[in-house]
mmCIF file of C-alpha atoms and ligand atoms in Angstrom:
data_model
loop_
_atom_site.group_PDB
_atom_site.id
_atom_site.type_symbol
_atom_site.label_atom_id
_atom_site.label_comp_id
_atom_site.label_asym_id
_atom_site.label_seq_id
_atom_site.Cartn_x
_atom_site.Cartn_y
_atom_site.Cartn_z
ATOM 1 C CA MET S 260 55.554 113.669 49.895
ATOM 2 C CA LYS S 261 55.595 114.215 53.649
ATOM 3 C CA ASP S 262 52.399 115.593 55.159
ATOM 4 C CA PRO S 263 53.307 119.105 56.383
ATOM 5 C CA TYR S 264 50.619 118.872 59.081
ATOM 6 C CA ASP S 265 51.479 115.531 60.657
ATOM 7 C CA TRP S 266 53.609 117.178 63.356
ATOM 8 C CA ILE S 267 50.347 118.337 64.974
ATOM 9 C CA GLU S 268 49.321 114.860 66.056
ATOM 10 C CA ARG S 269 52.818 114.077 67.287
ATOM 11 C CA SER S 270 52.775 117.278 69.341
ATOM 12 C CA LEU S 271 49.385 116.390 70.765
ATOM 13 C CA ASP S 272 50.741 112.960 71.784
ATOM 14 C CA THR S 273 53.547 114.661 73.690
ATOM 15 C CA ILE S 274 51.045 116.996 75.369
ATOM 16 C CA HIS S 275 48.900 114.007 76.392
ATOM 17 C CA GLN S 276 51.886 112.088 77.744
ATOM 18 C CA ALA S 277 52.861 114.999 79.976
ATOM 19 C CA ARG S 278 49.251 115.157 81.195
ATOM 20 C CA TRP S 279 49.174 118.722 79.944
ATOM 21 C CA HIS S 280 46.253 118.227 77.605
ATOM 22 C CA ARG S 281 43.261 120.496 78.226
ATOM 23 C CA SER S 282 39.686 120.181 77.138
ATOM 24 C CA LEU S 283 36.551 122.252 77.524
ATOM 25 C CA LYS S 284 33.922 122.008 80.234
ATOM 26 C CA THR S 285 30.455 123.290 79.399
ATOM 27 C CA ILE S 286 28.643 125.442 81.937
ATOM 28 C CA VAL S 287 24.899 125.546 81.367
ATOM 29 C CA GLY S 288 22.770 128.582 82.195
ATOM 30 C CA ARG S 289 23.736 131.760 84.012
ATOM 31 C CA PRO S 290 27.028 132.119 85.864
ATOM 32 C CA GLY S 291 27.024 132.277 89.665
ATOM 33 C CA ALA S 292 28.290 130.707 92.890
ATOM 34 C CA VAL S 293 26.388 127.574 91.875
ATOM 35 C CA VAL S 294 26.456 126.494 88.238
ATOM 36 C CA GLU S 295 25.326 123.537 86.198
ATOM 37 C CA LEU S 296 28.251 121.501 84.887
ATOM 38 C CA ASN S 297 27.960 118.139 83.111
ATOM 39 C CA GLY S 298 24.296 117.936 83.985
ATOM 40 C CA ARG S 299 24.678 118.562 87.694
ATOM 41 C CA SER S 300 24.709 121.482 90.013
ATOM 42 C CA VAL S 301 28.145 122.321 91.498
ATOM 43 C CA ILE S 302 29.532 125.018 93.769
ATOM 44 C CA ASN S 303 31.681 127.246 91.619
ATOM 45 C CA PHE S 304 35.209 127.985 92.895
ATOM 46 C CA ALA S 305 36.625 128.419 89.403
ATOM 47 C CA SER S 306 35.207 131.730 88.245
ATOM 48 C CA ASN S 307 36.754 135.203 88.066
ATOM 49 C CA ASP S 308 33.304 136.740 88.537
ATOM 50 C CA TYR S 309 34.330 137.813 92.041
ATOM 51 C CA LEU S 310 31.302 139.963 92.786
ATOM 52 C CA GLY S 311 28.753 137.735 91.066
ATOM 53 C CA LEU S 312 27.881 140.464 88.574
ATOM 54 C CA ALA S 313 28.059 138.401 85.365
ATOM 55 C CA GLY S 314 24.669 136.874 86.158
ATOM 56 C CA ASP S 315 23.214 140.034 87.732
ATOM 57 C CA GLU S 316 19.807 140.992 86.386
ATOM 58 C CA ARG S 317 20.770 144.677 86.161
ATOM 59 C CA LEU S 318 23.718 143.969 83.855
ATOM 60 C CA ILE S 319 21.576 141.671 81.744
ATOM 61 C CA GLN S 320 18.864 144.312 81.380
ATOM 62 C CA ALA S 321 21.445 146.994 80.524
ATOM 63 C CA ALA S 322 22.895 144.732 77.820
ATOM 64 C CA ILE S 323 19.437 144.042 76.393
ATOM 65 C CA ALA S 324 18.509 147.738 76.376
ATOM 66 C CA ALA S 325 21.789 148.688 74.674
ATOM 67 C CA THR S 326 21.265 145.999 72.055
ATOM 68 C CA GLU S 327 17.762 147.317 71.361
ATOM 69 C CA THR S 328 19.105 150.842 70.992
ATOM 70 C CA TYR S 329 22.406 150.273 69.231
ATOM 71 C CA GLY S 330 22.191 146.810 67.679
ATOM 72 C CA THR S 331 24.487 143.856 68.263
ATOM 73 C CA GLY S 332 27.770 144.887 66.708
ATOM 74 C CA ALA S 333 29.793 148.098 66.714
ATOM 75 C CA THR S 334 30.209 147.514 62.920
ATOM 76 C CA GLY S 335 33.659 149.029 62.603
ATOM 77 C CA SER S 336 36.770 150.192 64.366
ATOM 78 C CA ARG S 337 36.315 153.095 66.756
ATOM 79 C CA LEU S 338 38.212 155.451 64.435
ATOM 80 C CA LEU S 339 35.914 154.630 61.517
ATOM 81 C CA SER S 340 32.228 153.776 62.014
ATOM 82 C CA GLY S 341 32.364 151.911 65.345
ATOM 83 C CA HIS S 342 32.422 154.684 67.945
ATOM 84 C CA ARG S 343 29.291 155.198 70.061
ATOM 85 C CA ASP S 344 28.539 157.595 72.916
ATOM 86 C CA LEU S 345 28.291 154.519 75.177
ATOM 87 C CA HIS S 346 31.985 153.810 74.621
ATOM 88 C CA ARG S 347 32.922 157.298 75.712
ATOM 89 C CA GLN S 348 30.640 157.075 78.758
ATOM 90 C CA LEU S 349 32.378 153.890 79.825
ATOM 91 C CA GLU S 350 35.833 155.395 79.311
ATOM 92 C CA GLN S 351 34.871 158.436 81.353
ATOM 93 C CA ALA S 352 33.407 156.252 84.106
ATOM 94 C CA ILE S 353 36.647 154.261 84.293
ATOM 95 C CA ALA S 354 38.777 157.427 84.388
ATOM 96 C CA GLN S 355 36.597 158.934 87.092
ATOM 97 C CA TRP S 356 36.718 155.725 89.167
ATOM 98 C CA LYS S 357 40.481 155.323 88.767
ATOM 99 C CA GLN S 358 41.023 159.080 89.238
ATOM 100 C CA THR S 359 43.027 159.347 86.055
ATOM 101 C CA GLU S 360 42.755 162.010 83.372
ATOM 102 C CA ASP S 361 41.423 159.598 80.785
ATOM 103 C CA ALA S 362 40.890 155.953 79.839
ATOM 104 C CA ILE S 363 40.538 153.842 76.699
ATOM 105 C CA ILE S 364 38.652 150.570 76.268
ATOM 106 C CA PHE S 365 39.925 147.643 74.226
ATOM 107 C CA SER S 366 38.107 144.510 73.044
ATOM 108 C CA SER S 367 39.807 142.468 75.779
ATOM 109 C CA GLY S 368 42.373 142.827 78.518
ATOM 110 C CA TYR S 369 44.726 140.680 76.489
ATOM 111 C CA LEU S 370 44.522 143.103 73.561
ATOM 112 C CA ALA S 371 44.942 146.075 75.913
ATOM 113 C CA ASN S 372 48.282 144.690 77.088
ATOM 114 C CA LEU S 373 49.503 143.735 73.611
ATOM 115 C CA GLY S 374 48.532 147.095 72.148
ATOM 116 C CA THR S 375 49.776 149.279 74.980
ATOM 117 C CA ILE S 376 53.157 147.666 75.540
ATOM 118 C CA SER S 377 53.947 147.475 71.840
ATOM 119 C CA ALA S 378 52.933 151.131 71.391
ATOM 120 C CA ILE S 379 54.997 152.631 74.188
ATOM 121 C CA VAL S 380 58.285 150.729 73.857
ATOM 122 C CA GLY S 381 60.269 149.385 70.907
ATOM 123 C CA LYS S 382 63.626 148.055 69.789
ATOM 124 C CA ARG S 383 65.739 150.661 71.602
ATOM 125 C CA ASP S 384 63.947 150.110 74.893
ATOM 126 C CA LEU S 385 64.046 147.787 77.886
ATOM 127 C CA ILE S 386 61.283 145.961 79.754
ATOM 128 C CA PHE S 387 61.523 144.408 83.211
ATOM 129 C CA SER S 388 58.879 141.765 83.802
ATOM 130 C CA ASP S 389 57.954 139.745 86.902
ATOM 131 C CA GLN S 390 58.467 136.074 86.051
ATOM 132 C CA TYR S 391 54.888 135.230 87.077
ATOM 133 C CA ASN S 392 53.285 137.898 84.893
ATOM 134 C CA HIS S 393 50.224 137.066 82.827
ATOM 135 C CA SER S 394 50.694 135.765 79.291
ATOM 136 C CA SER S 395 49.321 138.995 77.803
ATOM 137 C CA LEU S 396 52.060 141.077 79.461
ATOM 138 C CA LYS S 397 54.741 138.651 78.331
ATOM 139 C CA ASN S 398 53.483 138.534 74.772
ATOM 140 C CA GLY S 399 53.058 142.311 74.721
ATOM 141 C CA ALA S 400 56.755 142.535 75.566
ATOM 142 C CA VAL S 401 57.628 140.121 72.754
ATOM 143 C CA MET S 402 55.450 142.021 70.285
ATOM 144 C CA SER S 403 57.088 145.342 71.191
ATOM 145 C CA GLY S 404 60.537 144.193 70.062
ATOM 146 C CA ALA S 405 62.086 145.678 73.225
ATOM 147 C CA THR S 406 64.712 143.777 75.197
ATOM 148 C CA CYS S 407 62.838 142.012 77.999
ATOM 149 C CA LEU S 408 64.435 140.840 81.238
ATOM 150 C CA ASP S 409 62.466 138.783 83.746
ATOM 151 C CA TYR S 410 63.040 139.300 87.445
ATOM 152 C CA GLU S 411 62.241 136.699 90.081
ATOM 153 C CA HIS S 412 58.703 136.910 91.386
ATOM 154 C CA CYS S 413 58.370 140.112 93.476
ATOM 155 C CA ASN S 414 62.160 140.197 94.027
ATOM 156 C CA LEU S 415 62.956 143.901 94.343
ATOM 157 C CA THR S 416 66.609 143.327 95.154
ATOM 158 C CA GLN S 417 67.031 141.609 91.830
ATOM 159 C CA LEU S 418 64.969 144.233 90.023
ATOM 160 C CA ARG S 419 67.232 146.939 91.443
ATOM 161 C CA GLN S 420 70.370 145.032 90.394
ATOM 162 C CA HIS S 421 68.983 144.616 86.881
ATOM 163 C CA LEU S 422 68.196 148.335 86.740
ATOM 164 C CA GLU S 423 71.659 149.316 87.931
ATOM 165 C CA GLN S 424 73.277 147.002 85.440
ATOM 166 C CA HIS S 425 71.172 147.604 82.317
ATOM 167 C CA ARG S 426 69.027 150.721 82.499
ATOM 168 C CA ALA S 427 71.611 153.206 81.194
ATOM 169 C CA ALA S 428 72.147 151.354 77.913
ATOM 170 C CA TYR S 429 68.562 151.862 76.735
ATOM 171 C CA ARG S 430 66.311 154.720 75.739
ATOM 172 C CA ARG S 431 62.980 154.117 77.537
ATOM 173 C CA CYS S 432 62.388 151.575 80.251
ATOM 174 C CA LEU S 433 59.126 149.948 81.310
ATOM 175 C CA ILE S 434 58.413 147.778 84.345
ATOM 176 C CA ILE S 435 55.390 145.496 83.886
ATOM 177 C CA THR S 436 53.629 143.563 86.638
ATOM 178 C CA ASP S 437 50.344 141.962 87.619
ATOM 179 C CA SER S 438 48.896 143.755 90.657
ATOM 180 C CA VAL S 439 47.236 140.590 91.966
ATOM 181 C CA PHE S 440 49.045 137.605 90.465
ATOM 182 C CA SER S 441 46.425 135.589 88.673
ATOM 183 C CA MET S 442 47.720 132.093 89.449
ATOM 184 C CA ASP S 443 49.127 132.803 92.932
ATOM 185 C CA GLY S 444 46.811 135.378 94.463
ATOM 186 C CA ASP S 445 49.560 137.501 95.988
ATOM 187 C CA LEU S 446 50.124 141.226 95.507
ATOM 188 C CA CYS S 447 52.991 142.988 93.777
ATOM 189 C CA PRO S 448 54.974 145.399 96.009
ATOM 190 C CA LEU S 449 53.662 148.377 94.066
ATOM 191 C CA PRO S 450 54.948 151.304 96.195
ATOM 192 C CA GLU S 451 58.484 149.922 96.102
ATOM 193 C CA ILE S 452 58.282 149.242 92.372
ATOM 194 C CA LEU S 453 57.185 152.850 91.839
ATOM 195 C CA ASP S 454 60.116 154.085 93.986
ATOM 196 C CA LEU S 455 62.558 152.119 91.834
ATOM 197 C CA ALA S 456 60.870 153.377 88.685
ATOM 198 C CA ALA S 457 61.243 156.970 89.881
ATOM 199 C CA ALA S 458 64.911 156.448 90.763
ATOM 200 C CA PHE S 459 65.745 154.898 87.381
ATOM 201 C CA GLU S 460 63.436 156.913 85.134
ATOM 202 C CA CYS S 461 61.141 154.029 84.185
ATOM 203 C CA MET S 462 57.507 153.796 83.252
ATOM 204 C CA VAL S 463 55.336 151.279 85.126
ATOM 205 C CA LEU S 464 52.394 149.342 83.739
ATOM 206 C CA VAL S 465 50.347 147.565 86.392
ATOM 207 C CA ASP S 466 47.810 144.930 85.365
ATOM 208 C CA GLU S 467 44.770 145.199 87.622
ATOM 209 C CA ALA S 468 42.823 142.304 86.062
ATOM 210 C CA HIS S 469 42.260 140.708 89.484
ATOM 211 C CA GLY S 470 42.447 143.908 91.544
ATOM 212 C CA THR S 471 39.731 145.986 89.890
ATOM 213 C CA GLY S 472 36.407 145.749 91.695
ATOM 214 C CA VAL S 473 38.037 143.862 94.553
ATOM 215 C CA LEU S 474 40.774 145.924 96.237
ATOM 216 C CA GLY S 475 40.776 149.466 97.562
ATOM 217 C CA LYS S 476 38.191 151.509 99.383
ATOM 218 C CA THR S 477 36.081 152.125 96.278
ATOM 219 C CA GLY S 478 37.122 148.914 94.541
ATOM 220 C CA ALA S 479 39.348 150.789 92.120
ATOM 221 C CA GLY S 480 42.110 148.217 92.636
ATOM 222 C CA CYS S 481 45.564 147.621 94.029
ATOM 223 C CA VAL S 482 46.691 151.145 93.124
ATOM 224 C CA GLU S 483 43.995 152.522 95.420
ATOM 225 C CA HIS S 484 44.745 149.865 98.065
ATOM 226 C CA PHE S 485 48.389 151.028 98.206
ATOM 227 C CA ALA S 486 47.415 154.728 98.015
ATOM 228 C CA CYS S 487 49.469 155.150 94.841
ATOM 229 C CA ARG S 488 46.854 156.922 92.776
ATOM 230 C CA ASP S 489 48.814 160.167 92.569
ATOM 231 C CA ARG S 490 51.979 158.557 91.293
ATOM 232 C CA PRO S 491 52.759 158.444 87.600
ATOM 233 C CA LEU S 492 51.870 155.016 86.198
ATOM 234 C CA ILE S 493 49.844 153.187 83.582
ATOM 235 C CA GLN S 494 46.938 151.141 84.884
ATOM 236 C CA MET S 495 45.262 148.485 82.807
ATOM 237 C CA GLY S 496 42.611 145.950 83.615
ATOM 238 C CA THR S 497 39.821 143.855 82.267
ATOM 239 C CA LEU S 498 36.060 144.286 82.143
ATOM 240 C CA SER S 499 35.676 140.498 82.183
ATOM 241 C CA LYS S 500 36.416 139.560 85.800
ATOM 242 C CA ALA S 501 34.844 141.440 88.735
ATOM 243 C CA ILE S 502 33.117 143.728 86.205
ATOM 244 C CA GLY S 503 31.309 140.721 84.751
ATOM 245 C CA SER S 504 31.363 141.765 81.083
ATOM 246 C CA LEU S 505 33.973 141.618 78.322
ATOM 247 C CA GLY S 506 36.720 144.024 77.298
ATOM 248 C CA GLY S 507 39.846 145.665 78.648
ATOM 249 C CA TYR S 508 40.924 149.177 79.545
ATOM 250 C CA VAL S 509 43.932 151.384 80.087
ATOM 251 C CA ALA S 510 43.678 154.363 82.444
ATOM 252 C CA GLY S 511 46.295 157.090 82.725
ATOM 253 C CA SER S 512 47.275 160.588 81.683
ATOM 254 C CA ALA S 513 45.442 162.343 78.854
ATOM 255 C CA PRO S 514 48.554 162.375 76.599
ATOM 256 C CA LEU S 515 49.069 158.629 77.139
ATOM 257 C CA ILE S 516 45.479 157.796 76.192
ATOM 258 C CA ASP S 517 45.577 160.100 73.175
ATOM 259 C CA PHE S 518 48.844 158.472 72.114
ATOM 260 C CA LEU S 519 47.269 154.990 72.403
ATOM 261 C CA ARG S 520 44.325 156.077 70.266
ATOM 262 C CA ASN S 521 46.908 156.917 67.612
ATOM 263 C CA ARG S 522 49.414 154.113 68.031
ATOM 264 C CA ALA S 523 47.911 150.995 69.672
ATOM 265 C CA ALA S 524 47.398 148.608 66.748
ATOM 266 C CA THR S 525 45.146 146.262 68.748
ATOM 267 C CA TRP S 526 42.782 149.192 69.310
ATOM 268 C CA ILE S 527 42.984 150.893 65.908
ATOM 269 C CA TYR S 528 42.601 147.811 63.699
ATOM 270 C CA THR S 529 39.821 146.008 65.518
ATOM 271 C CA THR S 530 36.100 146.485 65.915
ATOM 272 C CA GLY S 531 34.775 148.539 68.825
ATOM 273 C CA LEU S 532 33.350 146.800 71.877
ATOM 274 C CA SER S 533 29.779 145.567 71.400
ATOM 275 C CA PRO S 534 27.033 147.821 72.791
ATOM 276 C CA ALA S 535 25.834 145.009 75.093
ATOM 277 C CA ASP S 536 29.281 144.480 76.650
ATOM 278 C CA THR S 537 29.842 148.209 76.969
ATOM 279 C CA ALA S 538 26.520 148.854 78.705
ATOM 280 C CA ALA S 539 26.938 145.873 81.042
ATOM 281 C CA ALA S 540 30.383 147.125 82.097
ATOM 282 C CA LEU S 541 29.080 150.637 82.668
ATOM 283 C CA THR S 542 26.293 149.292 84.888
ATOM 284 C CA ALA S 543 28.733 147.081 86.797
ATOM 285 C CA ILE S 544 31.046 150.000 87.573
ATOM 286 C CA HIS S 545 28.096 151.963 88.878
ATOM 287 C CA ILE S 546 27.056 149.020 91.103
ATOM 288 C CA ILE S 547 30.601 148.508 92.398
ATOM 289 C CA GLN S 548 30.870 152.191 93.326
ATOM 290 C CA THR S 549 27.508 152.383 95.050
ATOM 291 C CA GLU S 550 27.346 148.965 96.736
ATOM 292 C CA PRO S 551 30.446 148.502 98.890
ATOM 293 C CA GLN S 552 28.610 145.668 100.659
ATOM 294 C CA LEU S 553 29.469 143.413 97.706
ATOM 295 C CA ARG S 554 33.172 143.879 98.425
ATOM 296 C CA ASP S 555 32.548 143.466 102.154
ATOM 297 C CA ARG S 556 30.903 140.102 101.512
ATOM 298 C CA LEU S 557 33.774 139.000 99.306
ATOM 299 C CA ARG S 558 36.324 140.052 101.934
ATOM 300 C CA HIS S 559 34.374 138.193 104.580
ATOM 301 C CA ASN S 560 34.438 135.041 102.458
ATOM 302 C CA ILE S 561 38.177 135.395 101.850
ATOM 303 C CA THR S 562 38.847 135.606 105.594
ATOM 304 C CA HIS S 563 36.481 132.734 106.331
ATOM 305 C CA LEU S 564 38.014 130.348 103.804
ATOM 306 C CA THR S 565 41.621 131.336 104.595
ATOM 307 C CA GLN S 566 41.020 130.542 108.264
ATOM 308 C CA ALA S 567 39.169 127.331 107.477
ATOM 309 C CA LEU S 568 41.967 126.100 105.203
ATOM 310 C CA ALA S 569 44.698 127.119 107.643
ATOM 311 C CA SER S 570 43.305 124.463 109.975
ATOM 312 C CA VAL S 571 43.666 121.845 107.236
ATOM 313 C CA PHE S 572 46.980 123.043 105.792
ATOM 314 C CA PRO S 573 49.187 124.749 108.401
ATOM 315 C CA ALA S 574 50.751 127.803 106.760
ATOM 316 C CA ASP S 575 53.914 127.221 104.803
ATOM 317 C CA GLN S 576 54.335 123.809 106.279
ATOM 318 C CA ASP S 577 54.517 120.816 104.017
ATOM 319 C CA VAL S 578 51.647 118.461 104.547
ATOM 320 C CA SER S 579 53.062 115.541 102.681
ATOM 321 C CA THR S 580 53.645 117.202 99.314
ATOM 322 C CA THR S 581 50.862 119.738 99.545
ATOM 323 C CA ARG S 582 51.234 123.405 100.314
ATOM 324 C CA LEU S 583 48.667 126.103 100.770
ATOM 325 C CA TYR S 584 49.928 129.446 99.807
ATOM 326 C CA ALA S 585 47.454 131.863 100.995
ATOM 327 C CA PRO S 586 48.917 135.269 100.269
ATOM 328 C CA HIS S 587 50.580 137.031 103.189
ATOM 329 C CA HIS S 588 47.601 139.286 103.551
ATOM 330 C CA PRO S 589 44.524 137.279 102.722
ATOM 331 C CA ILE S 590 42.791 140.055 100.825
ATOM 332 C CA THR S 591 42.656 138.638 97.338
ATOM 333 C CA PRO S 592 39.982 136.171 96.185
ATOM 334 C CA ILE S 593 42.555 133.732 94.727
ATOM 335 C CA LEU S 594 43.815 130.944 97.002
ATOM 336 C CA CYS S 595 46.173 128.271 95.749
ATOM 337 C CA LEU S 596 46.974 124.814 96.943
ATOM 338 C CA GLU S 597 50.217 123.539 95.496
ATOM 339 C CA VAL S 598 50.273 119.843 94.661
ATOM 340 C CA ASP S 599 53.234 117.647 93.702
ATOM 341 C CA SER S 600 52.297 116.645 90.146
ATOM 342 C CA PRO S 601 49.878 117.261 87.271
ATOM 343 C CA ALA S 602 48.431 113.779 87.863
ATOM 344 C CA THR S 603 47.694 114.541 91.532
ATOM 345 C CA VAL S 604 46.115 117.891 90.794
ATOM 346 C CA LEU S 605 43.876 116.336 88.147
ATOM 347 C CA HIS S 606 42.904 113.555 90.533
ATOM 348 C CA TRP S 607 42.056 116.076 93.270
ATOM 349 C CA GLY S 608 40.092 118.200 90.819
ATOM 350 C CA ASP S 609 38.079 115.109 89.844
ATOM 351 C CA ARG S 610 37.457 114.136 93.460
ATOM 352 C CA LEU S 611 36.262 117.645 94.306
ATOM 353 C CA LEU S 612 33.999 117.648 91.274
ATOM 354 C CA ALA S 613 32.550 114.291 92.309
ATOM 355 C CA ALA S 614 31.700 115.966 95.631
ATOM 356 C CA GLY S 615 29.951 118.819 93.794
ATOM 357 C CA LEU S 616 32.818 121.335 94.072
ATOM 358 C CA PHE S 617 34.182 122.926 90.911
ATOM 359 C CA VAL S 618 37.821 123.974 91.464
ATOM 360 C CA SER S 619 40.388 124.626 88.712
ATOM 361 C CA ALA S 620 43.298 122.213 88.493
ATOM 362 C CA VAL S 621 46.043 124.364 86.952
ATOM 363 C CA ARG S 622 49.092 122.680 85.468
ATOM 364 C CA PRO S 623 52.245 123.531 83.580
ATOM 365 C CA PRO S 624 52.840 125.194 81.214
ATOM 366 C CA THR S 625 50.336 127.737 82.568
ATOM 367 C CA VAL S 626 52.155 127.688 85.919
ATOM 368 C CA PRO S 627 55.531 126.283 86.990
ATOM 369 C CA THR S 628 53.991 123.925 89.568
ATOM 370 C CA SER S 629 50.613 122.182 89.601
ATOM 371 C CA ARG S 630 48.008 123.634 91.895
ATOM 372 C CA LEU S 631 44.352 123.872 92.757
ATOM 373 C CA ARG S 632 43.283 127.439 92.155
ATOM 374 C CA ILE S 633 40.320 128.354 94.319
ATOM 375 C CA THR S 634 38.529 131.602 93.551
ATOM 376 C CA LEU S 635 35.954 133.144 95.820
ATOM 377 C CA MET S 636 32.861 135.153 95.075
ATOM 378 C CA ALA S 637 30.852 137.646 97.125
ATOM 379 C CA THR S 638 27.864 135.374 96.582
ATOM 380 C CA HIS S 639 29.287 132.206 98.177
ATOM 381 C CA GLU S 640 27.489 131.128 101.366
ATOM 382 C CA PRO S 641 29.551 130.217 104.483
ATOM 383 C CA ALA S 642 28.216 126.637 104.347
ATOM 384 C CA GLN S 643 29.595 126.298 100.806
ATOM 385 C CA LEU S 644 33.050 127.330 102.006
ATOM 386 C CA ASP S 645 32.870 124.780 104.823
ATOM 387 C CA GLN S 646 31.925 122.097 102.331
ATOM 388 C CA LEU S 647 35.094 122.888 100.393
ATOM 389 C CA ARG S 648 37.198 122.729 103.562
ATOM 390 C CA ASP S 649 35.726 119.352 104.525
ATOM 391 C CA CYS S 650 36.297 117.853 101.112
ATOM 392 C CA LEU S 651 39.904 119.094 100.988
ATOM 393 C CA ARG S 652 40.515 117.663 104.439
ATOM 394 C CA SER S 653 39.362 114.242 103.195
ATOM 395 C CA LEU S 654 41.834 114.472 100.285
ATOM 396 C CA VAL S 655 44.974 115.244 102.300
ATOM 397 C CA PRO S 656 47.023 112.043 102.504
HETATM 398 C C1 PLP O 195 42.510 137.623 82.517
HETATM 399 C C2 PLP O 195 43.748 138.457 82.511
HETATM 400 C C3 PLP O 195 44.061 139.279 81.429
HETATM 401 C C4 PLP O 195 43.280 139.261 80.146
HETATM 402 O O1 PLP O 195 42.043 139.842 80.285
HETATM 403 P P1 PLP O 195 40.879 139.437 79.257
HETATM 404 O O2 PLP O 195 39.964 140.584 79.308
HETATM 405 O O3 PLP O 195 40.294 138.161 79.778
HETATM 406 O O4 PLP O 195 41.522 139.254 77.924
HETATM 407 C C5 PLP O 195 45.171 140.094 81.520
HETATM 408 N N1 PLP O 195 45.945 140.083 82.612
HETATM 409 C C6 PLP O 195 45.690 139.283 83.662
HETATM 410 C C7 PLP O 195 46.584 139.322 84.848
HETATM 411 C C8 PLP O 195 44.595 138.424 83.639
HETATM 412 O O5 PLP O 195 44.355 137.610 84.656
#
């Protein structure tokens, strides 16, 4: 008899040969701009905790207090025994912040995308998806059973052509896009996408995972940044990045949210968010709204590092095989440095780590091309950014 599991080791061999294999790194202690990794202290350029809130004492205390009051687990799905007043407070805080009629929280951003997309479109419908969209958007589209067409990254001409060619043959149509692209750091052209959606009678779902807490006057995200808050759209995001907790949300019209409470399987058939996570997120949103200086510090760091790296990697000019693609407007905390191969990016990641700098080396299949993904935090010091610049300069061939 053939072993029905022996393909797993063969697959792993292939993954190793392509240098695609991943393994875990253990961070010790609280998260922050400096963390302990493999027994030493390193400057952290690999976190999505853009405002430094995940290690903030106020969030920790809120989580402890909620645990004391409500216990550790929600004990059931929200529709059965798992709904607490804290959940509703968080949903109302999100809706108020996003200026939407209502909001709903999921156990993660990933589940929010799966549940929402598969609830609002189905077999008779059409989805247009930016090719660089996050995995959760892509898999939400698959799960929905709708026909899904990718358009080239931020290519509105192609999106329009696709709409002209295919829209009429389907019932509903949904355009899905990251607001800040997670592995590139650039912004989607949201106002133009909304114009196309209006012209072709499409819904739009924008994923604010990396926009929430970072962009816009009150930190409400890319939708606020582009002054699109009054336009009809579906906003989702995560509580696990700038908000420093765990969970996801969808914000939109009251009928949409009520519909999701009745139809989103990843919300109905899963346990409610833990009291600790819920309370931490609620506290974070309050801090983000009342302390704009956090965002100011982050923005300052983004400008500082973009300028520092521009001196090492002239914009859009090949330095050997390396390319910095700072977004056109350096307002997002994600900066990428494209490198020619998975082996090079791993080597650079190791060299940076040896110098005490923790930077993610991202490889296919997560992204089409290997890159260093540098993420900034409000709590980085200028000297730490300069240290990164100096080390990168020493790596350039
Ligand atoms: C991280 C991320 C998600 C998933 O959010 P989680 O809460 O971590 O599950 C969804 N979309 C994008 C663009 C992300 O970067």
